Amino acid sequence: MAQGLQLAQRLTQSLVLSPQMQQSLALLQAPTLELKALVETELQQNPVLEEVAAPETDQSERAKTDDGEQVEAVDPTEPPADVTFDPATEKADPQTEEFLAEFEKLSQLDQEWRDHYASTNAPTRQSADEEEKRQFMFDSLVAGTSLQEVLLEQVRESGLPEDLRPIGEMLIGNIDDYGYLKANIDELSFSTNIPAVKIEEVLKVIQTFDPPGVGARDLRECLLLQLERAGDQESIEYKIIRDYMDALGKRRIPEIARGLGLEVDEVQEAIASIGRLEPRPGRAFLADNHQYILPEVFVNKVGDDFVVTTNNEQIPHLRISNTYKDLMAQSGNSSEVINYIREKIRAGKFLIKSLHQRQQTILNIAIEIVKRQREFMEKGVSLLKPMTMVQVAEAVGVHETTVSRAVSSKYMQTPQGIFEMKYFFTAGIQTASGEGLSNTSVKDMIAEMFKKEDTTKPLSDQEIVKMLQEKGIVIARRTVAKYRSELNILPSNLRKVY
């Protein structure tokens, strides 16, 4: 049979998310700061949308006369009275009639959104002084300087010969964010045809830069560079790192003491001094140090109850521009203009609805979390109860994947501090009394036990198991070992202080 290209048709069925549904899911999953960026993009792409400032929203929600008499609020989304189309006095265009019906629905939706905004946002509004302080804080933030920029500046000021500066820039380009040189000298020499001796010479210069220890190829060299910078080449600390790095990592203190001919107490003091050195010289320049958390939900205790509110201060409030409603009400527009504006209006209407639905979904989930974790809100982590997304989804009336998207990268400010919303969803351990206890609470209890242990006789995993059994918590030794590893606590033989 001859080989060749063939064209064939095949009919299949598959589930595909519509663009509107994809947009709605993206809005639900995005944190507040990302949400603002998404909305700003939509504002640029959709000319009929405009953002309403908070003061304007407040004025449109409620208006009073000078003598305090309540008057009817003006809906900013309704067309002006002088351009409203009246089918009883003029000949009605079917497209215009249909479009005005859509405006009627949109006006109702916008009013519901503003009512929701006013009711949920009122408890969290700040005074003028607090808002001024908050804005001053944001205006005072400056962009940090990267480690590479600091090192390049020091190269220019180091007096390094012009012919060696490109080598210095190449080496700095191979230093990671923690300050370590990640490239091998021989590999760099082979790829650049530069003698390894010359590269090593420039590296020695870079290792004299700030922060101390930068340009090291491993932890041992990093610590030695810091001690050399301090002039401690003859110290016990320097000898321990130079000759007994492996034993130090395994906490073999008696072995180090015998090798150096010192007392165990002297070695322990030197190790404590080593612990004060910086294992990651570039840590101060990491971008993660400049990340800020903006809570999506606030939980405040009012009397005996907990009041849950969403952070509507940062959510853009949108409406359809009156200019385009005026344009639609005018006669003589072509069908292309009407269809274009109609599509943009529908897209804007869906975006406004999606924003409202996002806030309501997050609020409903947060209320259910607080309802189930009331004891945690009052007393702390030790009383965190096991809870799954399926349980919350069933209570709220949504799918568990919706809960997962809604709590993704979202934070909740509680009386116990700020927590990621996913923090409250943990597996449970059955106690002797039949009650469920969160594994996070058990882990917190284990950490507290290790913190109070006698360092000369550290607790073993089996001893922790027995102590938990006395509290009515039955778990296996391997589970304790797993929790200890997650808490970054060494085994008992490595924690022992002689």
XYZ file of C-alpha atoms in Angstrom:
498
model
C 0.000 0.000 0.000
C 1.348 3.404 -0.957
C 2.049 5.855 1.822
C 0.724 9.382 1.671
C -1.251 12.138 3.367
C -4.994 11.688 3.749
C -7.711 14.067 4.917
C -10.636 12.638 6.900
C -13.516 14.090 8.923
C -14.568 12.758 12.287
C -17.415 13.852 14.578
C -16.729 13.783 18.337
C -18.260 15.237 21.473
C -16.213 17.150 24.055
C -16.781 19.610 26.875
C -15.360 23.078 26.233
C -15.537 26.044 28.584
C -16.973 29.152 26.988
C -14.867 32.345 27.067
C -17.325 33.864 29.539
C -16.992 30.879 31.873
C -13.209 30.987 31.622
C -13.284 34.680 32.520
C -15.582 34.023 35.491
C -13.270 31.284 36.816
C -10.222 33.502 36.349
C -11.877 36.287 38.375
C -12.837 33.847 41.131
C -9.349 32.377 41.406
C -7.404 35.651 41.177
C -6.284 37.351 44.417
C -7.243 40.989 44.924
C -4.136 42.516 43.353
C -4.357 40.259 40.287
C -8.080 40.942 40.076
C -7.432 44.670 39.847
C -5.024 44.050 36.961
C -7.616 41.891 35.152
C -10.309 44.532 35.590
C -7.983 47.271 34.348
C -7.345 45.202 31.225
C -11.096 44.878 30.659
C -11.521 48.635 31.150
C -8.988 49.241 28.390
C -10.598 46.738 26.012
C -14.254 47.590 26.649
C -15.043 51.286 26.027
C -18.544 51.135 27.562
C -17.167 50.270 31.020
C -16.101 52.874 33.539
C -14.974 52.637 37.138
C -16.960 54.421 39.815
C -14.994 55.960 42.669
C -16.078 55.071 46.207
C -17.268 58.604 47.123
C -19.379 58.748 43.953
C -20.856 55.364 44.798
C -21.769 56.491 48.296
C -23.449 59.633 46.992
C -25.463 57.721 44.436
C -26.634 55.218 47.055
C -28.115 57.839 49.345
C -28.973 61.488 48.876
C -30.343 63.963 51.416
C -31.598 67.500 51.234
C -30.096 70.286 53.291
C -32.721 69.838 56.010
C -31.953 66.086 56.288
C -34.991 64.845 54.371
C -34.410 61.515 52.609
C -34.866 61.636 48.834
C -34.849 58.987 46.165
C -31.386 57.875 45.107
C -30.433 58.464 41.509
C -29.340 55.377 39.579
C -26.250 56.344 37.577
C -26.827 53.484 35.124
C -30.244 54.689 33.943
C -30.423 56.813 30.776
C -31.084 60.546 31.333
C -34.757 61.553 31.240
C -34.309 63.784 28.207
C -33.022 60.952 26.011
C -35.211 58.081 27.216
C -37.015 56.426 24.336
C -40.801 56.450 24.682
C -42.508 53.911 22.367
C -45.888 55.589 22.914
C -44.801 58.845 21.282
C -42.273 57.642 18.727
C -42.012 54.753 16.356
C -40.192 51.955 18.079
C -37.216 50.247 16.474
C -37.323 46.532 17.459
C -33.566 46.497 18.131
C -33.819 49.603 20.319
C -36.738 48.156 22.277
C -34.801 44.969 22.915
C -31.761 46.946 23.931
C -33.700 49.161 26.354
C -35.057 45.985 27.973
C -31.498 44.872 28.506
C -30.737 48.259 30.083
C -33.606 47.696 32.500
C -32.061 44.399 33.651
C -28.607 45.922 33.824
C -29.851 48.794 35.990
C -31.388 46.327 38.416
C -28.166 44.301 38.528
C -26.070 47.403 39.139
C -28.372 48.511 41.963
C -28.069 45.078 43.607
C -24.276 45.251 43.317
C -24.134 48.713 44.899
C -26.460 47.612 47.712
C -24.207 44.614 48.353
C -21.129 46.850 48.222
C -22.635 49.261 50.737
C -23.831 46.579 53.163
C -20.643 44.485 53.199
C -18.148 47.296 52.978
C -19.535 49.700 55.591
C -17.984 48.004 58.674
C -14.469 48.103 57.169
C -14.342 51.699 55.973
C -11.505 53.707 57.399
C -11.353 57.225 58.661
C -9.672 59.969 56.655
C -6.611 59.897 58.931
C -6.211 56.115 58.628
C -6.607 56.289 54.872
C -3.996 59.053 54.691
C -1.530 57.001 56.747
C -2.186 53.947 54.596
C -1.602 55.898 51.388
C 1.593 57.400 52.840
C 2.852 53.889 53.553
C 2.242 52.758 49.969
C 3.821 55.949 48.579
C 6.903 55.320 50.728
C 7.569 51.875 49.264
C 10.567 51.758 46.961
C 11.816 49.048 44.638
C 14.698 47.047 46.113
C 18.099 46.615 44.509
C 19.038 43.115 43.375
C 22.179 41.309 44.524
C 23.569 41.316 40.981
C 23.184 45.098 40.708
C 25.019 45.599 44.001
C 27.862 43.322 42.889
C 28.188 45.011 39.471
C 28.444 48.388 41.178
C 31.234 47.041 43.393
C 33.047 45.703 40.323
C 33.104 49.206 38.851
C 34.461 50.630 42.110
C 36.931 47.819 42.903
C 39.822 49.023 40.767
C 39.720 45.786 38.753
C 41.630 46.214 35.442
C 39.502 46.911 32.384
C 40.442 43.606 30.730
C 39.238 41.633 33.783
C 35.894 43.399 34.247
C 34.080 41.270 31.623
C 35.203 38.184 33.566
C 33.798 39.704 36.756
C 30.482 40.450 35.055
C 30.360 36.879 33.733
C 30.932 35.453 37.213
C 28.287 37.728 38.743
C 25.843 36.538 36.096
C 26.409 32.981 37.386
C 25.800 33.890 41.058
C 22.314 32.878 42.201
C 19.944 34.900 44.378
C 21.369 33.328 47.547
C 24.896 34.524 46.710
C 26.446 31.223 45.554
C 28.440 30.718 42.366
C 26.550 27.984 40.493
C 29.002 27.501 37.616
C 32.189 25.416 37.657
C 35.446 27.293 37.013
C 36.698 24.654 34.555
C 33.408 24.716 32.627
C 33.532 28.510 32.396
C 37.149 28.310 31.193
C 36.253 25.744 28.537
C 33.237 27.704 27.238
C 34.992 31.106 27.164
C 38.596 30.088 26.334
C 39.744 32.127 29.340
C 42.428 30.517 31.519
C 41.013 29.057 34.734
C 43.754 30.811 36.716
C 42.531 34.211 35.533
C 38.891 33.374 36.340
C 39.931 32.188 39.815
C 41.834 35.452 40.313
C 38.743 37.544 39.552
C 36.592 35.298 41.746
C 38.891 35.995 44.698
C 38.226 39.706 44.197
C 34.450 39.195 44.054
C 34.584 37.159 47.258
C 35.846 40.293 49.032
C 32.634 42.158 48.135
C 29.625 42.726 50.358
C 27.686 40.871 51.616
C 30.394 38.695 53.266
C 30.449 35.158 51.880
C 29.168 36.084 48.418
C 30.656 34.169 45.479
C 31.199 30.979 47.508
C 30.794 27.638 45.764
C 29.414 25.757 48.767
C 28.342 26.319 52.375
C 31.775 25.488 53.771
C 33.504 28.116 51.637
C 30.759 30.647 52.414
C 31.260 30.332 56.186
C 35.043 30.379 55.878
C 34.891 33.580 53.823
C 32.838 35.272 56.536
C 35.306 34.257 59.242
C 38.254 35.377 57.095
C 36.566 38.752 56.593
C 36.343 39.067 60.407
C 40.007 38.018 60.827
C 39.162 34.799 62.686
C 41.370 32.393 60.699
C 42.909 31.021 63.919
C 39.609 30.611 65.773
C 38.028 27.345 66.857
C 35.079 28.109 64.582
C 37.371 28.322 61.547
C 39.065 24.995 62.380
C 35.725 23.232 62.895
C 34.359 24.390 59.521
C 37.639 23.726 57.684
C 38.382 20.255 59.080
C 35.140 18.868 60.533
C 32.290 20.129 58.329
C 30.764 16.662 57.881
C 30.880 15.929 61.601
C 29.354 19.341 62.295
C 26.434 18.593 59.985
C 25.780 15.351 61.888
C 26.251 17.014 65.302
C 29.094 14.677 66.282
C 30.324 17.034 68.976
C 32.427 14.530 70.972
C 34.253 13.518 67.774
C 35.053 17.182 66.997
C 36.197 17.773 70.599
C 38.578 14.793 70.477
C 39.975 15.852 67.114
C 40.701 19.393 68.304
C 41.794 18.361 71.794
C 39.145 20.592 73.393
C 36.400 20.231 75.966
C 32.857 19.557 74.750
C 31.662 22.858 76.261
C 34.217 24.806 74.206
C 33.089 23.102 71.013
C 29.446 23.799 71.809
C 30.190 27.498 72.283
C 32.027 27.570 68.948
C 29.120 25.816 67.209
C 26.705 28.369 68.677
C 28.905 31.105 67.226
C 28.897 29.350 63.828
C 25.104 29.305 63.968
C 25.121 33.098 63.962
C 26.832 33.220 60.547
C 24.734 33.808 57.419
C 24.360 30.645 55.284
C 22.691 32.623 52.476
C 24.497 35.930 51.939
C 22.047 37.127 49.295
C 18.974 36.634 51.479
C 18.623 40.361 52.187
C 18.238 41.101 48.471
C 15.584 38.480 47.725
C 12.435 39.817 46.079
C 10.313 37.683 48.442
C 11.234 40.052 51.255
C 9.128 42.753 49.549
C 5.891 40.817 49.092
C 2.811 42.082 50.907
C -0.362 40.244 51.826
C -3.735 41.847 51.242
C -6.513 39.977 53.097
C -9.630 39.114 51.107
C -11.761 38.562 54.208
C -11.909 40.225 57.623
C -13.203 38.459 60.733
C -13.980 40.733 63.681
C -15.505 39.792 67.011
C -18.489 41.966 67.879
C -19.920 40.986 71.227
C -20.253 37.213 71.262
C -20.456 36.874 67.479
C -17.907 36.967 64.687
C -18.687 39.357 61.827
C -17.287 38.349 58.421
C -16.777 40.983 55.706
C -15.011 40.960 52.360
C -12.344 43.460 51.355
C -14.455 45.523 48.967
C -12.191 48.550 49.382
C -9.817 47.094 46.789
C -12.433 45.680 44.383
C -13.133 47.993 41.407
C -16.779 49.051 41.131
C -17.853 49.222 37.492
C -20.840 50.554 35.595
C -21.900 51.134 32.002
C -20.979 54.600 30.764
C -23.908 56.996 30.295
C -22.287 58.248 27.090
C -22.927 54.987 25.301
C -26.463 54.746 26.644
C -27.107 58.202 25.242
C -25.619 57.083 21.954
C -27.914 54.053 21.817
C -30.977 56.174 22.536
C -30.250 58.447 19.584
C -31.932 57.687 16.291
C -30.068 57.277 13.044
C -27.371 54.890 14.270
C -26.407 52.130 11.875
C -26.982 48.483 12.731
C -23.208 47.941 12.953
C -22.922 50.590 15.681
C -25.896 49.176 17.584
C -24.566 45.607 17.396
C -21.089 46.683 18.483
C -22.337 48.581 21.516
C -24.763 45.771 22.350
C -21.917 43.211 22.463
C -19.770 45.475 24.607
C -22.701 46.114 26.951
C -23.311 42.391 27.315
C -19.614 41.763 28.022
C -19.605 44.534 30.605
C -22.793 43.220 32.162
C -21.266 39.757 32.515
C -18.084 41.190 34.070
C -20.079 43.170 36.655
C -22.126 40.085 37.467
C -18.984 37.941 37.753
C -17.392 40.394 40.188
C -20.525 40.391 42.321
C -20.700 36.594 42.232
C -17.005 36.311 43.132
C -17.374 38.439 46.244
C -20.541 36.648 47.308
C -18.970 33.202 46.827
C -15.872 34.109 48.844
C -18.058 35.636 51.569
C -20.285 32.545 51.795
C -17.259 30.256 52.040
C -15.617 32.477 54.668
C -18.805 32.526 56.762
C -18.925 28.725 56.693
C -15.244 28.497 57.666
C -15.762 30.807 60.649
C -18.888 28.881 61.641
C -16.983 25.582 61.723
C -13.785 27.022 63.231
C -15.330 29.205 65.923
C -13.168 27.706 68.684
C -10.051 28.449 66.634
C -11.149 32.075 66.251
C -11.519 32.347 70.022
C -8.553 30.354 71.362
C -6.071 29.602 68.580
C -4.420 26.802 66.602
C -4.747 24.147 69.299
C -8.508 24.002 68.671
C -8.420 23.920 64.873
C -10.922 21.294 63.724
C -10.553 18.983 60.726
C -12.444 20.309 57.725
C -12.566 19.383 54.045
C -13.530 21.370 50.976
C -16.299 18.863 50.261
C -17.987 19.699 53.584
C -17.853 23.439 52.929
C -18.979 22.984 49.309
C -22.051 21.037 50.412
C -22.940 23.667 53.023
C -22.504 26.590 50.625
C -24.146 24.835 47.685
C -21.237 24.862 45.208
C -18.827 22.295 43.792
C -15.656 21.525 45.727
C -13.546 22.758 42.785
C -15.258 26.135 43.185
C -14.200 26.199 46.843
C -10.658 25.297 45.812
C -10.543 28.174 43.314
C -12.171 30.615 45.725
C -9.635 30.037 48.528
C -6.571 29.792 46.266
C -3.957 32.414 47.266
C -6.568 34.216 49.394
C -5.934 35.345 52.974
C -8.231 35.853 55.955
C -7.560 38.311 58.762
C -8.785 36.775 62.023
C -8.476 37.634 65.740
C -5.638 35.056 65.796
C -3.718 36.671 62.927
C -3.645 36.495 59.132
C -3.936 32.998 57.636
C -4.201 31.634 54.132
C -7.745 30.387 53.641
C -6.428 26.964 52.631
C -4.880 26.728 56.108
C -8.278 25.908 57.588
C -8.751 22.820 55.401
C -6.894 20.006 57.151
C -7.258 16.283 57.646
C -8.367 14.996 61.037
C -7.204 12.583 63.720
C -9.703 10.753 65.906
C -9.151 11.221 69.641
C -10.009 8.710 72.378
C -13.156 10.692 73.190
C -14.360 10.329 69.601
C -13.819 13.966 68.675
C -11.934 15.042 65.579
C -8.665 16.960 65.939
C -6.870 18.708 63.085
C -3.436 17.372 62.180
C -2.259 21.005 62.267
C -3.220 21.136 65.947
C -1.391 17.861 66.589
C 1.674 19.198 64.808
C 1.529 22.331 66.966
C 1.357 20.169 70.100
C 4.371 18.130 68.958
C 6.366 21.315 68.286
C 5.543 22.544 71.797
C 6.718 19.234 73.306
C 10.053 19.430 71.493
C 10.443 23.058 72.574
C 10.119 22.079 76.273
C 12.364 18.999 76.124
C 15.611 18.583 78.080
C 18.361 19.144 75.486
C 20.661 16.702 77.302
C 17.966 14.017 77.018
C 15.988 14.855 73.844
C 12.639 13.185 73.289
C 12.458 10.313 70.836
C 9.579 9.840 68.424
C 8.283 6.908 70.495
C 8.244 9.030 73.640
C 6.207 11.664 71.789
C 3.741 8.917 70.802
C 3.302 7.950 74.472
C 2.840 11.577 75.541
C 0.155 12.053 72.886
C -1.586 8.849 74.002
C -1.852 10.313 77.486
C -3.758 13.219 75.900
C -6.088 10.793 74.125
C -4.423 11.146 70.707
C -3.396 7.867 69.106
C -1.020 8.129 66.153
C 1.794 5.950 64.810
C 5.495 6.640 65.394
C 6.083 7.118 61.660
C 3.424 9.848 61.683
C 5.295 11.640 64.467
C 8.505 11.295 62.433
C 6.754 12.808 59.400
C 5.407 15.749 61.415
C 8.839 16.281 63.008
C 10.420 16.377 59.544
C 7.819 18.919 58.368
C 8.655 21.052 61.412
C 12.378 20.930 60.445
C 13.303 19.259 63.753
C 16.291 16.920 63.718
C 16.164 13.347 65.123
C 16.917 12.939 68.835
C 20.502 11.737 68.323
C 21.304 14.942 66.400
C 19.543 17.230 68.916
C 21.445 15.965 71.939
C 23.636 18.548 73.663
C 26.527 16.980 75.581
